[in-house]
Amino acid sequence: MLQEWIDFFKESYFMLIYVVAFILSIGTYKKYFDTALRYFPIIIAYTFFNELLGYFIRFKETFAFSSEEQFANDIIYNIYYVIFFGYFFFVYWNLVANKNFKRWIRWLAYIGILAFIINSFFYNPLTTSLFYAISIASWFLLSCIIIYLYNLPDWKWGRDKYNLMTWISVGLVVFFFLFPILYLIGFLKYEIWEQYHLRTVLRILIIVMYGFFCIGFVISRRRAFR
């Protein structure tokens, strides 16, 4: 049993940042409990347990929803990404005041959902990752962040460094700027994925993204949220 946990932490060391981020998100919840981020701790917890479930399905032969191990692994991640992107589309839609830009975000969300539906016609979502749709949704999320930042009136570092959304946005941009490229390489050019250890690069990006989230939880102020 001890060896199993040792193997788990060796393989999934990056998951510790989820735990740290969740603890900080709960400890600082009063800073944003009535904002568009009020469900963020749930998303962090969901991410952690989804990764945990994915690990056991991938590495434990006796731990699977069906006789096909890959079935359970791909479907849980496909569902996860629909919820994850849907949540952040909702967050940025709420934070942008301009009606025209809100409409843009709404259409990006609709097209993102449509991409998952169309991708499902070509790849079975029960047995295969919808990597094209996930990549498209990633670029759409980056577009939403750009729209949000563009609509921030009178942005100043001295003030907005205390805005939790600044750190959330920076973390998301750092991760999702490279994630779609790495993700597509992993599925379309697996030999490059293995040769250049891109799995490790992806995990480092996860740590960096959640590191920015953690900084935001610690230094943000309620009055600076916008």
Tab-separated table of N, CA, C and O in Angstrom, residues 47-115:
chain	number	residue	atom	x	y	z
A	47	THR	N	-11.593	19.416	-10.431
A	47	THR	CA	-10.378	19.151	-11.198
A	47	THR	C	-9.503	18.126	-10.485
A	47	THR	O	-9.001	17.176	-11.103
A	48	PHE	N	-9.331	18.309	-9.185
A	48	PHE	CA	-8.499	17.388	-8.411
A	48	PHE	C	-9.056	15.969	-8.446
A	48	PHE	O	-8.338	15.004	-8.739
A	49	PHE	N	-10.349	15.832	-8.153
A	49	PHE	CA	-10.934	14.491	-8.099
A	49	PHE	C	-11.022	13.853	-9.487
A	49	PHE	O	-10.931	12.632	-9.621
A	50	ASN	N	-11.167	14.688	-10.513
A	50	ASN	CA	-11.170	14.155	-11.875
A	50	ASN	C	-9.796	13.593	-12.240
A	50	ASN	O	-9.684	12.516	-12.836
A	51	GLU	N	-8.751	14.322	-11.869
A	51	GLU	CA	-7.384	13.848	-12.111
A	51	GLU	C	-7.096	12.592	-11.291
A	51	GLU	O	-6.435	11.659	-11.767
A	52	LEU	N	-7.590	12.575	-10.054
A	52	LEU	CA	-7.389	11.418	-9.195
A	52	LEU	C	-8.066	10.192	-9.782
A	52	LEU	O	-7.471	9.095	-9.842
A	53	LEU	N	-9.296	10.369	-10.239
A	53	LEU	CA	-10.022	9.267	-10.864
A	53	LEU	C	-9.319	8.812	-12.136
A	53	LEU	O	-9.186	7.604	-12.395
A	54	GLY	N	-8.851	9.779	-12.927
A	54	GLY	CA	-8.142	9.446	-14.151
A	54	GLY	C	-6.882	8.645	-13.887
A	54	GLY	O	-6.548	7.717	-14.636
A	55	TYR	N	-6.184	8.987	-12.800
A	55	TYR	CA	-4.967	8.251	-12.444
A	55	TYR	C	-5.280	6.801	-12.129
A	55	TYR	O	-4.623	5.882	-12.632
A	56	PHE	N	-6.284	6.567	-11.298
A	56	PHE	CA	-6.598	5.197	-10.893
A	56	PHE	C	-7.117	4.366	-12.065
A	56	PHE	O	-6.823	3.181	-12.177
A	57	ILE	N	-7.870	5.009	-12.942
A	57	ILE	CA	-8.356	4.282	-14.114
A	57	ILE	C	-7.198	3.909	-15.028
A	57	ILE	O	-7.157	2.819	-15.598
A	58	ARG	N	-6.223	4.818	-15.131
A	58	ARG	CA	-5.106	4.614	-16.052
A	58	ARG	C	-4.107	3.581	-15.538
A	58	ARG	O	-3.548	2.807	-16.314
A	59	PHE	N	-3.891	3.563	-14.223
A	59	PHE	CA	-2.811	2.736	-13.695
A	59	PHE	C	-3.266	1.554	-12.841
A	59	PHE	O	-2.449	0.722	-12.460
A	60	LYS	N	-4.557	1.485	-12.524
A	60	LYS	CA	-5.044	0.369	-11.717
A	60	LYS	C	-6.000	-0.478	-12.547
A	60	LYS	O	-7.089	-0.029	-12.896
A	61	GLU	N	-5.591	-1.683	-12.850
A	61	GLU	CA	-6.386	-2.546	-13.728
A	61	GLU	C	-7.749	-2.889	-13.137
A	61	GLU	O	-8.711	-3.112	-13.865
A	62	THR	N	-7.829	-2.931	-11.820
A	62	THR	CA	-9.088	-3.309	-11.172
A	62	THR	C	-10.018	-2.120	-10.965
A	62	THR	O	-11.129	-2.283	-10.477
A	63	PHE	N	-9.550	-0.918	-11.309
A	63	PHE	CA	-10.337	0.292	-11.056
A	63	PHE	C	-10.814	0.855	-12.387
A	63	PHE	O	-10.148	1.634	-13.032
A	64	ALA	N	-12.010	0.475	-12.792
A	64	ALA	CA	-12.562	0.952	-14.064
A	64	ALA	C	-14.079	0.861	-14.023
A	64	ALA	O	-14.647	0.065	-13.279
A	65	PHE	N	-14.729	1.703	-14.826
A	65	PHE	CA	-16.181	1.697	-14.886
A	65	PHE	C	-16.705	0.568	-15.771
A	65	PHE	O	-17.861	0.206	-15.707
A	66	SER	N	-15.844	0.093	-16.637
A	66	SER	CA	-16.243	-0.963	-17.554
A	66	SER	C	-15.037	-1.832	-17.840
A	66	SER	O	-13.952	-1.597	-17.329
A	67	SER	N	-15.208	-2.823	-18.666
A	67	SER	CA	-14.108	-3.719	-19.009
A	67	SER	C	-13.068	-3.017	-19.866
A	67	SER	O	-11.932	-3.460	-19.981
A	68	GLU	N	-13.461	-1.883	-20.487
A	68	GLU	CA	-12.525	-1.122	-21.299
A	68	GLU	C	-12.024	0.066	-20.490
A	68	GLU	O	-12.734	1.024	-20.243
A	69	GLU	N	-10.761	0.005	-20.112
A	69	GLU	CA	-10.188	1.048	-19.263
A	69	GLU	C	-10.234	2.410	-19.936
A	69	GLU	O	-10.538	3.424	-19.316
A	70	GLN	N	-9.939	2.443	-21.248
A	70	GLN	CA	-9.879	3.709	-21.962
A	70	GLN	C	-11.239	4.393	-22.018
A	70	GLN	O	-11.339	5.605	-22.036
A	71	PHE	N	-12.306	3.594	-22.005
A	71	PHE	CA	-13.667	4.135	-22.047
A	71	PHE	C	-13.870	5.139	-20.924
A	71	PHE	O	-14.246	6.279	-21.141
A	72	ALA	N	-13.599	4.705	-19.711
A	72	ALA	CA	-13.851	5.548	-18.551
A	72	ALA	C	-12.922	6.747	-18.530
A	72	ALA	O	-13.310	7.844	-18.157
A	73	ASN	N	-11.667	6.556	-18.963
A	73	ASN	CA	-10.695	7.631	-18.889
A	73	ASN	C	-11.055	8.777	-19.821
A	73	ASN	O	-11.056	9.940	-19.427
A	74	ASP	N	-11.373	8.487	-21.062
A	74	ASP	CA	-11.668	9.546	-22.022
A	74	ASP	C	-12.984	10.250	-21.719
A	74	ASP	O	-13.081	11.475	-21.841
A	75	ILE	N	-13.977	9.531	-21.333
A	75	ILE	CA	-15.280	10.160	-21.114
A	75	ILE	C	-15.251	11.113	-19.916
A	75	ILE	O	-15.874	12.177	-19.951
A	76	ILE	N	-14.497	10.788	-18.875
A	76	ILE	CA	-14.469	11.683	-17.716
A	76	ILE	C	-13.776	12.997	-18.064
A	76	ILE	O	-14.150	14.060	-17.566
A	77	TYR	N	-12.774	12.938	-18.944
A	77	TYR	CA	-12.091	14.166	-19.338
A	77	TYR	C	-12.919	14.976	-20.336
A	77	TYR	O	-12.904	16.208	-20.300
A	78	ASN	N	-13.630	14.323	-21.207
A	78	ASN	CA	-14.507	15.038	-22.134
A	78	ASN	C	-15.588	15.797	-21.372
A	78	ASN	O	-15.880	16.964	-21.666
A	79	ILE	N	-16.190	15.136	-20.389
A	79	ILE	CA	-17.204	15.792	-19.561
A	79	ILE	C	-16.579	16.937	-18.768
A	79	ILE	O	-17.148	18.036	-18.665
A	80	TYR	N	-15.398	16.686	-18.235
A	80	TYR	CA	-14.717	17.713	-17.436
A	80	TYR	C	-14.487	18.989	-18.235
A	80	TYR	O	-14.768	20.098	-17.758
A	81	TYR	N	-13.975	18.851	-19.451
A	81	TYR	CA	-13.650	20.041	-20.235
A	81	TYR	C	-14.899	20.818	-20.641
A	81	TYR	O	-14.864	22.059	-20.705
A	82	VAL	N	-16.002	20.146	-20.898
A	82	VAL	CA	-17.253	20.852	-21.200
A	82	VAL	C	-17.653	21.711	-20.000
A	82	VAL	O	-18.020	22.887	-20.146
A	83	ILE	N	-17.573	21.157	-18.803
A	83	ILE	CA	-17.941	21.886	-17.587
A	83	ILE	C	-16.949	23.009	-17.307
A	83	ILE	O	-17.328	24.141	-16.979
A	84	PHE	N	-15.654	22.709	-17.445
A	84	PHE	CA	-14.605	23.695	-17.157
A	84	PHE	C	-14.728	24.912	-18.060
A	84	PHE	O	-14.774	26.051	-17.588
A	85	PHE	N	-14.792	24.689	-19.370
A	85	PHE	CA	-14.891	25.814	-20.294
A	85	PHE	C	-16.225	26.539	-20.140
A	85	PHE	O	-16.281	27.773	-20.189
A	86	GLY	N	-17.298	25.785	-19.941
A	86	GLY	CA	-18.596	26.408	-19.737
A	86	GLY	C	-18.588	27.343	-18.543
A	86	GLY	O	-19.163	28.440	-18.586
A	87	TYR	N	-17.907	26.924	-17.474
A	87	TYR	CA	-17.832	27.749	-16.273
A	87	TYR	C	-17.122	29.068	-16.549
A	87	TYR	O	-17.612	30.143	-16.176
A	88	PHE	N	-15.973	29.012	-17.215
A	88	PHE	CA	-15.219	30.238	-17.433
A	88	PHE	C	-15.844	31.137	-18.498
A	88	PHE	O	-15.714	32.364	-18.430
A	89	PHE	N	-16.535	30.550	-19.472
A	89	PHE	CA	-17.306	31.391	-20.386
A	89	PHE	C	-18.350	32.178	-19.592
A	89	PHE	O	-18.568	33.368	-19.834
A	90	PHE	N	-18.982	31.499	-18.638
A	90	PHE	CA	-19.988	32.135	-17.790
A	90	PHE	C	-19.360	33.246	-16.941
A	90	PHE	O	-19.931	34.339	-16.801
A	91	VAL	N	-18.175	32.979	-16.382
A	91	VAL	CA	-17.496	33.972	-15.540
A	91	VAL	C	-17.202	35.242	-16.328
A	91	VAL	O	-17.545	36.358	-15.903
A	92	TYR	N	-16.571	35.099	-17.481
A	92	TYR	CA	-16.189	36.290	-18.248
A	92	TYR	C	-17.399	36.981	-18.859
A	92	TYR	O	-17.401	38.215	-19.008
A	93	TRP	N	-18.432	36.229	-19.198
A	93	TRP	CA	-19.667	36.847	-19.670
A	93	TRP	C	-20.257	37.742	-18.585
A	93	TRP	O	-20.755	38.838	-18.870
A	94	ASN	N	-20.192	37.315	-17.354
A	94	ASN	CA	-20.724	38.094	-16.235
A	94	ASN	C	-19.892	39.337	-15.954
A	94	ASN	O	-20.437	40.355	-15.510
A	95	LEU	N	-18.597	39.261	-16.183
A	95	LEU	CA	-17.716	40.360	-15.804
A	95	LEU	C	-17.649	41.476	-16.852
A	95	LEU	O	-17.261	42.594	-16.530
A	96	VAL	N	-18.000	41.161	-18.079
A	96	VAL	CA	-17.967	42.172	-19.139
A	96	VAL	C	-19.300	42.915	-19.160
A	96	VAL	O	-20.365	42.297	-19.271
A	97	ALA	N	-19.239	44.242	-19.066
A	97	ALA	CA	-20.462	45.044	-18.998
A	97	ALA	C	-21.006	45.413	-20.377
A	97	ALA	O	-22.222	45.513	-20.558
A	98	ASN	N	-20.119	45.611	-21.329
A	98	ASN	CA	-20.536	46.027	-22.671
A	98	ASN	C	-21.413	44.962	-23.329
A	98	ASN	O	-21.019	43.795	-23.435
A	99	LYS	N	-22.592	45.354	-23.779
A	99	LYS	CA	-23.551	44.384	-24.322
A	99	LYS	C	-23.041	43.709	-25.595
A	99	LYS	O	-23.289	42.513	-25.818
A	100	ASN	N	-22.356	44.468	-26.438
A	100	ASN	CA	-21.833	43.878	-27.669
A	100	ASN	C	-20.789	42.805	-27.375
A	100	ASN	O	-20.795	41.723	-27.980
A	101	PHE	N	-19.898	43.104	-26.438
A	101	PHE	CA	-18.865	42.141	-26.095
A	101	PHE	C	-19.442	40.941	-25.334
A	101	PHE	O	-18.947	39.817	-25.464
A	102	LYS	N	-20.485	41.182	-24.546
A	102	LYS	CA	-21.166	40.062	-23.888
A	102	LYS	C	-21.754	39.125	-24.941
A	102	LYS	O	-21.732	37.899	-24.788
A	103	ARG	N	-22.272	39.727	-26.019
A	103	ARG	CA	-22.826	38.923	-27.107
A	103	ARG	C	-21.724	38.098	-27.784
A	103	ARG	O	-21.933	36.945	-28.134
A	104	TRP	N	-20.547	38.697	-27.943
A	104	TRP	CA	-19.425	37.971	-28.534
A	104	TRP	C	-19.069	36.747	-27.689
A	104	TRP	O	-18.854	35.657	-28.214
A	105	ILE	N	-18.994	36.959	-26.365
A	105	ILE	CA	-18.643	35.852	-25.477
A	105	ILE	C	-19.711	34.768	-25.529
A	105	ILE	O	-19.403	33.568	-25.529
A	106	ARG	N	-20.961	35.193	-25.587
A	106	ARG	CA	-22.047	34.219	-25.663
A	106	ARG	C	-21.935	33.382	-26.939
A	106	ARG	O	-22.099	32.155	-26.898
A	107	TRP	N	-21.608	34.022	-28.052
A	107	TRP	CA	-21.468	33.285	-29.297
A	107	TRP	C	-20.235	32.376	-29.288
A	107	TRP	O	-20.259	31.281	-29.856
A	108	LEU	N	-19.166	32.825	-28.653
A	108	LEU	CA	-17.991	31.962	-28.510
A	108	LEU	C	-18.352	30.713	-27.715
A	108	LEU	O	-17.901	29.603	-28.041
A	109	ALA	N	-19.165	30.895	-26.672
A	109	ALA	CA	-19.601	29.752	-25.874
A	109	ALA	C	-20.463	28.807	-26.697
A	109	ALA	O	-20.289	27.579	-26.659
A	110	TYR	N	-21.401	29.367	-27.474
A	110	TYR	CA	-22.271	28.537	-28.316
A	110	TYR	C	-21.460	27.749	-29.347
A	110	TYR	O	-21.676	26.546	-29.547
A	111	ILE	N	-20.515	28.438	-29.996
A	111	ILE	CA	-19.700	27.765	-31.018
A	111	ILE	C	-18.796	26.719	-30.377
A	111	ILE	O	-18.548	25.650	-30.951
A	112	GLY	N	-18.312	27.031	-29.156
A	112	GLY	CA	-17.493	26.056	-28.441
A	112	GLY	C	-18.263	24.778	-28.150
A	112	GLY	O	-17.749	23.674	-28.342
A	113	ILE	N	-19.514	24.925	-27.709
A	113	ILE	CA	-20.366	23.757	-27.465
A	113	ILE	C	-20.633	23.012	-28.765
A	113	ILE	O	-20.600	21.778	-28.817
A	114	LEU	N	-20.879	23.789	-29.828
A	114	LEU	CA	-21.112	23.184	-31.139
A	114	LEU	C	-19.894	22.384	-31.599
A	114	LEU	O	-20.034	21.313	-32.216
A	115	ALA	N	-18.694	22.883	-31.274
A	115	ALA	CA	-17.464	22.180	-31.649
A	115	ALA	C	-17.402	20.809	-30.975
A	115	ALA	O	-16.991	19.818	-31.596
